[in-house]
XYZ file of C-alpha atoms in Angstrom:
587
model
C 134.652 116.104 109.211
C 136.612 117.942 112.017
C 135.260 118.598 115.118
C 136.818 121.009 117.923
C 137.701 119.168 120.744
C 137.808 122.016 123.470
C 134.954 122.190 125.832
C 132.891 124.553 123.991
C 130.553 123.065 121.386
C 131.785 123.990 117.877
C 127.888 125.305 116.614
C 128.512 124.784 112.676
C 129.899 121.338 113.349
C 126.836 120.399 115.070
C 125.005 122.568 112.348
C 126.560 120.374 109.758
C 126.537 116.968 110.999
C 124.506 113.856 110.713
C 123.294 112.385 114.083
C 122.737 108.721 114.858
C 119.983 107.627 117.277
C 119.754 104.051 118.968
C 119.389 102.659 122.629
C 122.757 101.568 123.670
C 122.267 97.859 122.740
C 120.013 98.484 119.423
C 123.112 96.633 117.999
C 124.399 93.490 119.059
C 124.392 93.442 123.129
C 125.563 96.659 124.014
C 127.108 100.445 123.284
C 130.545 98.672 122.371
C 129.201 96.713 119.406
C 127.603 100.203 117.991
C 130.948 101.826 118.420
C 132.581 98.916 116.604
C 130.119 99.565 113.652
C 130.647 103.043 113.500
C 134.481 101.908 113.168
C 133.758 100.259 110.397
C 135.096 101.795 106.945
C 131.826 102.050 105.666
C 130.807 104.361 108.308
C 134.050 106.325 108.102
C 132.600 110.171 108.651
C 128.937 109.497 108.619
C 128.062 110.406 111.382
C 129.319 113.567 113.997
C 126.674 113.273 116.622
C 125.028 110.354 118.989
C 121.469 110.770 120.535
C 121.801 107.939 122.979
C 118.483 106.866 124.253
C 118.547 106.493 128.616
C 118.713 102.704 128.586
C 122.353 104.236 128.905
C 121.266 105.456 132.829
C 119.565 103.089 134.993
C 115.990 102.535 134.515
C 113.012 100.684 134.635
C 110.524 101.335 132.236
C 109.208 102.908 129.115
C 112.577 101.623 127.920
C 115.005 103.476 129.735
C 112.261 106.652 129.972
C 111.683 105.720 133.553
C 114.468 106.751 135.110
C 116.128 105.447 138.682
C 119.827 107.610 138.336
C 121.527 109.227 135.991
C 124.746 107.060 136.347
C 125.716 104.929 133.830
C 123.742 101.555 133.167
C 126.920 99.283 133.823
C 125.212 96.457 131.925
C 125.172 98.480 128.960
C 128.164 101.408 128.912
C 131.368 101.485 130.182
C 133.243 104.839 130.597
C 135.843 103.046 127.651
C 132.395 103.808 125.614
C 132.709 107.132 126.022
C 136.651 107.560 125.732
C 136.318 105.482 122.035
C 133.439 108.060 121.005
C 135.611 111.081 121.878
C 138.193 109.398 119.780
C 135.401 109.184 117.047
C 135.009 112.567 117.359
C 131.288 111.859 117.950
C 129.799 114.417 120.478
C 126.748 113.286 122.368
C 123.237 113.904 122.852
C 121.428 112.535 126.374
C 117.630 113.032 127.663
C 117.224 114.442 131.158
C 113.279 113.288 132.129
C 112.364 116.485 133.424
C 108.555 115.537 134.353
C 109.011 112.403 136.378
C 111.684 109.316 138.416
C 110.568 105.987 138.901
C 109.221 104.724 142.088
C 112.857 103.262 142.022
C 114.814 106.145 142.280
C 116.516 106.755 145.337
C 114.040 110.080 146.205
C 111.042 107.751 145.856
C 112.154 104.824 148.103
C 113.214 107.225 150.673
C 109.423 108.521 150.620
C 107.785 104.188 150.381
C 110.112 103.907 153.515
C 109.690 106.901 155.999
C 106.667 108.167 154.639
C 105.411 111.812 155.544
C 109.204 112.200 157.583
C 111.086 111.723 154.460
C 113.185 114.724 153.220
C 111.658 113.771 149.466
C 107.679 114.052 150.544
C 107.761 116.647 148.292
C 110.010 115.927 146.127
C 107.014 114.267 144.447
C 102.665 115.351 143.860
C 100.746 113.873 146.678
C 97.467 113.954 144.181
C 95.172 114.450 146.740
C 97.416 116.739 149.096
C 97.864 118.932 145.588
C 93.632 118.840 144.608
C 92.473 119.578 148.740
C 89.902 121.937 148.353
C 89.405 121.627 144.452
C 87.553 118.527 144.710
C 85.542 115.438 145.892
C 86.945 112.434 147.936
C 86.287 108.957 145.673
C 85.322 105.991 146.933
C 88.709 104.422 146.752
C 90.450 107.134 148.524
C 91.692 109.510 145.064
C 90.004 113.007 145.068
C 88.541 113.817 142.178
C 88.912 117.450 140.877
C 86.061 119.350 140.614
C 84.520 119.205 137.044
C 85.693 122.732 136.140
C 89.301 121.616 136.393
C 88.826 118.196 135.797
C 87.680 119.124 132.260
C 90.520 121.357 131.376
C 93.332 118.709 132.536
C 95.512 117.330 129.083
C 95.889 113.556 129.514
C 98.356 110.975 128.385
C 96.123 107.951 129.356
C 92.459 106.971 130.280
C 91.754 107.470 134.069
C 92.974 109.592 136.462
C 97.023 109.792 136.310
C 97.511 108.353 139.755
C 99.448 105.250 141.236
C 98.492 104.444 144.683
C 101.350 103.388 147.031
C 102.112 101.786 150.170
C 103.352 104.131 153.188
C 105.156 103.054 156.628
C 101.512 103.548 158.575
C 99.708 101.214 156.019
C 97.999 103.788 154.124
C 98.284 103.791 150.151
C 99.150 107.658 149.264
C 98.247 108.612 145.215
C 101.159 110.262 143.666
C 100.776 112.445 140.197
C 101.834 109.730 137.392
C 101.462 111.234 133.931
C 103.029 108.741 131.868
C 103.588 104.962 132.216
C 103.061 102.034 135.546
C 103.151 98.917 135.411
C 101.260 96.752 138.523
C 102.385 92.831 139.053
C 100.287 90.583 141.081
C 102.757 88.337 142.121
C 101.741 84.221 142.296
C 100.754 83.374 145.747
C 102.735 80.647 147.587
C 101.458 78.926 150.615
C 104.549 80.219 152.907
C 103.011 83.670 152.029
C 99.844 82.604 154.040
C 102.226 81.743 157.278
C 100.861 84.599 159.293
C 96.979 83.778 158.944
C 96.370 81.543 161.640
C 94.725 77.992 162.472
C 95.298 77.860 158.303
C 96.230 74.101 157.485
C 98.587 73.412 154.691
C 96.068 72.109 152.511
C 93.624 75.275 153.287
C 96.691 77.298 152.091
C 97.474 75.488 148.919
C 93.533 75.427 148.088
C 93.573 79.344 148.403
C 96.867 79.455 146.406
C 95.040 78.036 143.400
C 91.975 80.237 144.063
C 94.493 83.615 143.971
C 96.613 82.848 141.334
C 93.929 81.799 138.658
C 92.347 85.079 140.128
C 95.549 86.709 138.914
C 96.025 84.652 135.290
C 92.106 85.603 134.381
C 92.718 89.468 135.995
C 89.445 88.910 138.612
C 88.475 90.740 140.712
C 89.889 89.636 144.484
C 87.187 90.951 146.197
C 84.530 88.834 144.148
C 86.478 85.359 145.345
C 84.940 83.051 147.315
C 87.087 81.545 149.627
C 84.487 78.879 151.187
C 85.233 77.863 154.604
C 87.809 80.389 154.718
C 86.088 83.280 153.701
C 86.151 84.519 157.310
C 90.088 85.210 156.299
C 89.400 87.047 153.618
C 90.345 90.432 154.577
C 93.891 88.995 155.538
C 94.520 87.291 152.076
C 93.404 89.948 150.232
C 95.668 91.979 152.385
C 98.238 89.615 151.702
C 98.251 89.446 147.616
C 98.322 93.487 147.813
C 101.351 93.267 150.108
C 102.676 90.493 147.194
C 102.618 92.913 144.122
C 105.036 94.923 142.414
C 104.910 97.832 140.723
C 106.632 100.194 139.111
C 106.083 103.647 137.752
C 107.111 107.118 136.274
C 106.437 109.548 139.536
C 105.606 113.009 138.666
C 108.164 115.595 140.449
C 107.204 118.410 142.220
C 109.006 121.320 140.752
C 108.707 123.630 143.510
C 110.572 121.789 145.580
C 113.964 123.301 145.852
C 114.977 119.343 145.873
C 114.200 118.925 142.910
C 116.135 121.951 140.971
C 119.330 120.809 143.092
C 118.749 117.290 141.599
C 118.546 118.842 138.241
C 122.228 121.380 138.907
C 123.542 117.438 139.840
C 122.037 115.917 136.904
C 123.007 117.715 134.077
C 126.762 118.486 135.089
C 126.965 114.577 135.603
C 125.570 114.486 131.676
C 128.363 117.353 130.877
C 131.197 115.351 131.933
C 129.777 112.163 129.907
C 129.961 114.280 127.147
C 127.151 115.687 126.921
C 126.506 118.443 124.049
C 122.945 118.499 123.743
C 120.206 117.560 125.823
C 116.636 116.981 125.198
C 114.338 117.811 127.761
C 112.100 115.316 128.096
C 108.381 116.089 128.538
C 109.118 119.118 130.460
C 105.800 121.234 128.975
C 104.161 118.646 131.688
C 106.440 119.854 134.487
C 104.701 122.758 135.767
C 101.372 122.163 137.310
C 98.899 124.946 138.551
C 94.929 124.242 140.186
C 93.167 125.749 136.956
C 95.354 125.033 134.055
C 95.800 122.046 131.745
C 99.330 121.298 133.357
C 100.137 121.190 130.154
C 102.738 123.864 129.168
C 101.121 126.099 131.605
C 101.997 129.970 131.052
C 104.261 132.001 132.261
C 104.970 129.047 134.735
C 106.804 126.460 132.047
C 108.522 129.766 130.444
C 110.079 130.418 134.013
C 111.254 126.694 134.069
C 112.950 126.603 131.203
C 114.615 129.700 131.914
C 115.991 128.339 135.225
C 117.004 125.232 133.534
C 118.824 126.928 130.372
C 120.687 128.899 133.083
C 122.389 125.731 134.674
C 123.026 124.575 131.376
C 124.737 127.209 130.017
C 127.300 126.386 132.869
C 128.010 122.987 131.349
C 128.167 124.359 127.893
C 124.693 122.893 127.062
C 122.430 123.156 124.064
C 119.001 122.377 125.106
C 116.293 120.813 122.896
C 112.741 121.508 124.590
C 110.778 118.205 123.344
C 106.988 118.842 122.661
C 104.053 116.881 120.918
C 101.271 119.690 120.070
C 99.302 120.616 116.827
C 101.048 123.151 114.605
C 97.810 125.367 114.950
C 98.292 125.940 118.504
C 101.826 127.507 117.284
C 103.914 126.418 120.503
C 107.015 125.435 118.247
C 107.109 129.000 116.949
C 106.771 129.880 120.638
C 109.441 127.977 121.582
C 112.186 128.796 118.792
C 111.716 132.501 119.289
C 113.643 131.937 123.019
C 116.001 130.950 121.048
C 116.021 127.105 121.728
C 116.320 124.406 119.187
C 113.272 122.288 118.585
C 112.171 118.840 117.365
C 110.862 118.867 114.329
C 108.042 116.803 114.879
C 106.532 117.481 111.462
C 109.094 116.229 109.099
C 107.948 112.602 109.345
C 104.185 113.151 108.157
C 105.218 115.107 106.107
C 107.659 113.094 103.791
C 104.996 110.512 103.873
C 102.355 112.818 102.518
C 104.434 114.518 99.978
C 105.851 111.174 98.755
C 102.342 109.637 98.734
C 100.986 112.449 96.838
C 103.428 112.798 94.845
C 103.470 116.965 96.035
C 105.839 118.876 97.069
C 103.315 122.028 98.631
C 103.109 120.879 102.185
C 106.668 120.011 102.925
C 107.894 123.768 100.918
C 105.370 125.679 103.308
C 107.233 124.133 106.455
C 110.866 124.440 104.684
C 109.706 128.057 104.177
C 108.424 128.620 107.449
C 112.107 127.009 109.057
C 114.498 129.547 106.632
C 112.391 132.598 106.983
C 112.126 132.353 110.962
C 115.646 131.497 111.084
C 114.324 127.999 113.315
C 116.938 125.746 114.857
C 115.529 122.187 114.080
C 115.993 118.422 114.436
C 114.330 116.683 112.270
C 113.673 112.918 111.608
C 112.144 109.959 109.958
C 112.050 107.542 112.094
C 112.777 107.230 115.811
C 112.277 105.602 119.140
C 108.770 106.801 119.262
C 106.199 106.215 116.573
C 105.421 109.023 113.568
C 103.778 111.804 114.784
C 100.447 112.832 113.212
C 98.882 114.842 115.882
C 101.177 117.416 115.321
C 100.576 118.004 112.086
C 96.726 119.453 112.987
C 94.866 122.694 112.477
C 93.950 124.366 116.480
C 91.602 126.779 117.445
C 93.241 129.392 119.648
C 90.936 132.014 121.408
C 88.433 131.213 118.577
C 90.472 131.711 116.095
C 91.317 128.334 113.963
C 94.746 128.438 112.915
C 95.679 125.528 109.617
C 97.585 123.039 109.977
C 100.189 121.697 108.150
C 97.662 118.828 106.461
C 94.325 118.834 106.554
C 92.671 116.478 108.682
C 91.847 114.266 105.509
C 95.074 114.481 104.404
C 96.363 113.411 108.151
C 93.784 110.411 107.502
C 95.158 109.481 104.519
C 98.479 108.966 106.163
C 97.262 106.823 109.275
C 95.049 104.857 106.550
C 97.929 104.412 104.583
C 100.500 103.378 107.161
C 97.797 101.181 108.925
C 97.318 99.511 105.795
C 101.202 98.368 106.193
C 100.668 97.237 109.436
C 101.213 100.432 111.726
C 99.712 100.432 115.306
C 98.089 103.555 116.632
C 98.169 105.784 120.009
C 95.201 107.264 120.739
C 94.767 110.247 123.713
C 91.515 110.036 126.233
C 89.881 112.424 128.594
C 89.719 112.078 131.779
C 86.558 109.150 131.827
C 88.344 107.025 129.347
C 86.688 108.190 126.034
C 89.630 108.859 123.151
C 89.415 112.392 121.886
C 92.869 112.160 119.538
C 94.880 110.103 117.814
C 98.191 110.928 118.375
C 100.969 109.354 116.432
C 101.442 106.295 114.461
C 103.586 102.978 115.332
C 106.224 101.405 112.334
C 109.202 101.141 111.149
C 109.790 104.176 108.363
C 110.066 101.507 105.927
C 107.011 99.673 106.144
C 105.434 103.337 106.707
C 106.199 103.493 103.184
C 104.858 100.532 101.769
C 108.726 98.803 102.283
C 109.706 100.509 98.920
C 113.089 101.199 98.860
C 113.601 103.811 96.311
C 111.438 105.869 98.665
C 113.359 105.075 101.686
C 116.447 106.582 99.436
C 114.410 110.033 98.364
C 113.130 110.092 101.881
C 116.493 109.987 103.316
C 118.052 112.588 100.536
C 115.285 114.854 101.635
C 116.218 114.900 104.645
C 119.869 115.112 104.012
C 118.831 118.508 102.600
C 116.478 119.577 104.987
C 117.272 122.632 107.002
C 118.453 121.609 110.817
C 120.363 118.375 111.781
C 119.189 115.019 110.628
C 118.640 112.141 113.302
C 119.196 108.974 112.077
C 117.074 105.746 113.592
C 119.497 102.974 113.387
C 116.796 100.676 112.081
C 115.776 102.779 109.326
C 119.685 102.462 107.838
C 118.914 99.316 107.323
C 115.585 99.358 105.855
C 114.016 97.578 108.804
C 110.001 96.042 108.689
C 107.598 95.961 111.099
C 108.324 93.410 114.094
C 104.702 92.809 114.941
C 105.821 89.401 117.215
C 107.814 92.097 119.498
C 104.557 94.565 119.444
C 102.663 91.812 120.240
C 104.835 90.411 123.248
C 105.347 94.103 124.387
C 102.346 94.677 126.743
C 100.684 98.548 127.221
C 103.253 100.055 125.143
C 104.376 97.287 123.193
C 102.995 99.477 120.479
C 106.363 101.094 120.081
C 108.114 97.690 119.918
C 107.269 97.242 116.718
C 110.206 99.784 115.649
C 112.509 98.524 118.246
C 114.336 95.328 116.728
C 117.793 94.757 118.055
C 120.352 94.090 114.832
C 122.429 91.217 115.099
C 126.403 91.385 113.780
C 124.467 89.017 111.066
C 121.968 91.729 110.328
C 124.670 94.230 109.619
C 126.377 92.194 107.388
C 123.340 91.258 105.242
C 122.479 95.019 105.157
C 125.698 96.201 104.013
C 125.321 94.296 100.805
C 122.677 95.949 99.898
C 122.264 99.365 97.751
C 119.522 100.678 100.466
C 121.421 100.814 103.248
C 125.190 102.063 100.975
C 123.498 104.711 99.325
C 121.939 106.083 102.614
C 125.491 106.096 103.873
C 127.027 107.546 100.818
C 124.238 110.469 101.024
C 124.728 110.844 104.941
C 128.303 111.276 104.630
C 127.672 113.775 101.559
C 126.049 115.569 104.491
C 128.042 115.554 107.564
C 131.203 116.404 105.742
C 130.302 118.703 102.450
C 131.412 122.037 103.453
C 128.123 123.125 101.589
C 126.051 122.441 104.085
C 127.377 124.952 106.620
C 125.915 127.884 103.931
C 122.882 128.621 102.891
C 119.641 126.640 101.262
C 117.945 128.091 98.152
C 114.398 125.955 96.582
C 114.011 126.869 93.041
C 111.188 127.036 91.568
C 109.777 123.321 90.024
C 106.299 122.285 89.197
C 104.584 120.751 91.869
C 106.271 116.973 91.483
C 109.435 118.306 91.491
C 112.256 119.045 93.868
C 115.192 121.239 93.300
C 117.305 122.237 96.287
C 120.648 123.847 96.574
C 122.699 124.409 99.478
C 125.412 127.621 98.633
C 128.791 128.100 100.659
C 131.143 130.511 99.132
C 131.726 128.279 95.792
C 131.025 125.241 97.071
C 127.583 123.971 96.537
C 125.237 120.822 96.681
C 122.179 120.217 94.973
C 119.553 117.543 94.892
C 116.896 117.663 92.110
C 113.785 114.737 92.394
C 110.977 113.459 91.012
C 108.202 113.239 93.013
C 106.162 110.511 90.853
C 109.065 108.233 89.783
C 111.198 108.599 92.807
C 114.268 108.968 90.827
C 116.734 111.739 92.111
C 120.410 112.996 91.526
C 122.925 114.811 94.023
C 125.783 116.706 92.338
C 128.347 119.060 94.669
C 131.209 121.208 93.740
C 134.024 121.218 96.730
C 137.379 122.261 96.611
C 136.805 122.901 92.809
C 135.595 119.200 91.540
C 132.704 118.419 90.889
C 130.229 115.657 91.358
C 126.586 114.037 89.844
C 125.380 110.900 91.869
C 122.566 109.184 90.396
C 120.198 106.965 92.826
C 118.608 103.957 92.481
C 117.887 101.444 94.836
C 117.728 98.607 92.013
């Protein structure tokens, strides 16, 4: 498949082509040994695009989701990398975290160390500083927002979404932290204890063991009973605080004209990586208003995203607005109607339903829905992230209940189904704790469906033939399982570990042996390079266990034609006047 090579992005190249998605070291150690398997013949034109996950910046958590810069992650990439993939003529798609930096990030350190006369205090939400007036001090120093707003707030976790940090005049400040943090108490060594005095060495080593099997069982500090020392409590407690690391995804405060200049920076550093789309990255949690549910607040997210699709139209960006919300509540219609691409968020729960029902009547309305309103989508099976289900809900708007794609029995079918095969859920909680949602479902694609692999291949030639561009999870190439040892060993999120296993040079050569993982290639490649595919998609008319889709280009055409119950399919094209029928089978 050709691709232009001048700056601007060729739009029915990236219409047409298949896009690969993997952190930078999902194979072998780092981006290098992915490059050297997409340089390997039986990759040859598969693929045209790269969603490279921001392990490829530096970061800190949420695997790579928390970030610290935008440079590249040296341990990782290495601007020969990037000159290889041009070479590949594979263009490249980067997140930019609009919502939030880490508490590493050069903005936040400058605030830990100079406190209120750092030029970044507000850079970032001083919780309290932002709720003055709207609410009630706590007893540990966190205002609570009145119940009126407190109610309407949409949360990612249980608890208030606060981390409380240390500033130069020994207060600890709460800062707005939507998403992930991590706290460490660090082990307590007896050198730590220097500065409490007339303490003997064996009174500090007797406290040591006290603290630190305080920190292995997770007791409270202030319960401990420190015997003939207790009178020192204050200063040992003081002491383990002082210890402890932490780390965290910091909201940003975008009315700080900081923080837009960061973001001019940011994405014309991305441009001249080679950048050619970028996902933003929970931006409908960016603006934030006393009153509203902070998330995707209106007009006040519109106006974002209209400031930020100005600076990327400088740098020849395409931007792909990333949101998580029910189909009833219609925001992806909102969104394509600017005119911006969008995830499509409801292609995985979908496949899974129609595959397990052995229907086609879901997944036509939404392949309806995305020709009719002329939608610009992504679309995927797997991914990074676990298989949305949430979005695939019914939502009352202004009393009004709008259907979703699936019932919600249907949408408990699917969890049941997948947590039969050993999925993990994510749940979302109000403000006190108590879940009110599930939210999307942990596993590999594979083991989503019941590790069958003739599924896999329909799933995939479904896809293929999907309208917008295809994403492609490394792991699901290869027919990966669940690694429940990683989701185990992963801590809070270790959840999404379970769809996160690295592939060894081994791996890769045990997978290319087998039919799965050729015939996905052979029907990816069918994709990214069939002229075909740049036209136009027609769905005949089948019963209801049928599929029979044709993509139409002048003459040239392809067409894929499936059976629902037995799983069997065939792809035939007609290019440059030959013509082709590919039969399936994973056997």
């Amino acid at each position: 498949m050709s691709i232009s090579n001048n700056n601007k992005v060729n739009q029915e190249s990236i219409n047409n082509g298949v896009m690969l998605n993997a952190y930078p070291n999902s194979i072998g150690k780092n981006l290098h040994d992915t490059i050297s398997l997409l340089e390997r013949p039986e990759f040859k034109d598969v693929f045209s695009l790269f969603y490279v996950l921001p392990t490829f910046f530096n970061s800190d958590l949420d695997r790579g989701f928390s970030i610290i810069d935008y440079n590249l992650n040296k341990n990782l990439v290495s601007q020969d990398d990037l000159n290889e993939l041009k070479k590949l003529n594979i263009m490249l798609k980067f997140d930019i975290v609009l919502n939030h930096l880490s508490v590493a990030s050069p903005q936040f350190k400058d605030l830990l160390e100079k406190g209120n006369t750092s030029k970044h205090k507000d850079f970032f939400i001083n919780w309290n500083e932002f709720w003055d007036n709207y609410g009630t001090m706590g007893n540990d120093g966190v205002m609570i927002p009145d119940d009126n707003h407190l109610s309407k707030l949409f949360m990612r976790k249980a608890g208030l979404p606060v981390l409380k940090v240390p500033f130069p005049d020994g207060t600890k400040q709460p800062y707005w932290n939507t998403f992930y943090q991590e706290i460490k108490y660090n082990l307590v060594k007896p050198e730590n204890l220097k500065s409490i005095k007339d303490l003997s060495i064996i009174d500090a080593e007797n406290i040591c063991e006290i603290v630190n099997n305080a920190i292995a069982l997770n007791k409270d500090f202030e319960l401990l009973d420190f015997k003939k020392n207790k009178d020192k409590k204050g200063e040992i407690i003081q002491i383990i605080q002082k210890n402890k690391t932490y780390l965290g995804q910091m909201d940003v405060n975008a009315n700080s004209p900081l923080v837009w200049a960061f973001y001019e920076e940011t994405l014309k550093k991305l441009s001249a990586f080679g950048c050619k789309i970028l996902r933003l990255d929970a931006f409908a949690y960016l603006h934030k208003a006393i009153g509203q549910t902070n998330f995707f607040n209106k007009p006040g997210t519109w106006e974002y995203l209209d400031k930020i699709k100005q600076i990327a139209q400088k740098y020849d960006l395409l931007l792909l607005p990333e949101i998580h919300a029910e189909y009833g509540l219609g925001l992806h219609d909102e969104v394509a109607k600017e005119g911006y691409y969008i995830y499509d968020f409801f292609f995985p729960g979908l496949i899974i339903h129609t595959l397990e029902s052995e229907s086609n009547k879901a997944l036509l309305t939404w392949a309806y829905e995305i020709i009719e309103k002329g939608y610009k989508t992504i679309n995927m099976l797997g991914c990074h992230d676990g298989i949305p289900v949430l979005d695939l809900k019914g939502k009352e708007v202004d009393g009004i209940y709008k259907k979703g794609l699936l019932s919600d029995e249907e949408i408990e079918n699917i969890m049941n189904k997948i947590m039969e095969r050993g999925g993990r859920v994510k749940n979302l909680y109000d403000p006190a704790g108590n879940k009110i949602s599930y939210y999307q479902i942990n596993a590999t694609f594979f083991s989503a469906l019941g590790e069958n692999e003739q599924k896999l291949l329909l799933a995939r030639a479904i896809q293929m033939f999907m309208p917008g561009i295809p994403q492609v999870w490394y792991l699901d190439i290869f027919a990966g399982k669940n690694d429940y040892q990683a989701a185990d060993k992963g801590g809070s999120a270790g959840h999404k570990e379970i769809n996160r296993t690295t592939l060894t040079q081994q791996n890769i050569e045990k997978g290319l042996s087998k039919k799965v993982v050729l015939h996905q290639l052979e029907i990816m490649r069918l994709r990214n390079t069939l002229r075909a595919f740049s036209g136009k998609l027609t769905i005949n008319n089948t019963s209801v266990n049928k599929i029979d889709w044709v993509w139409k280009n002048g003459e040239d055409f392809a067409q894929l034609q499936a059976n629902l119950k037995t799983k069997m399919f065939s792809m035939s094209y007609k290019e440059s006047s030959i013509t082709q029928i590919l039969n399936f089978n994973a056997k």
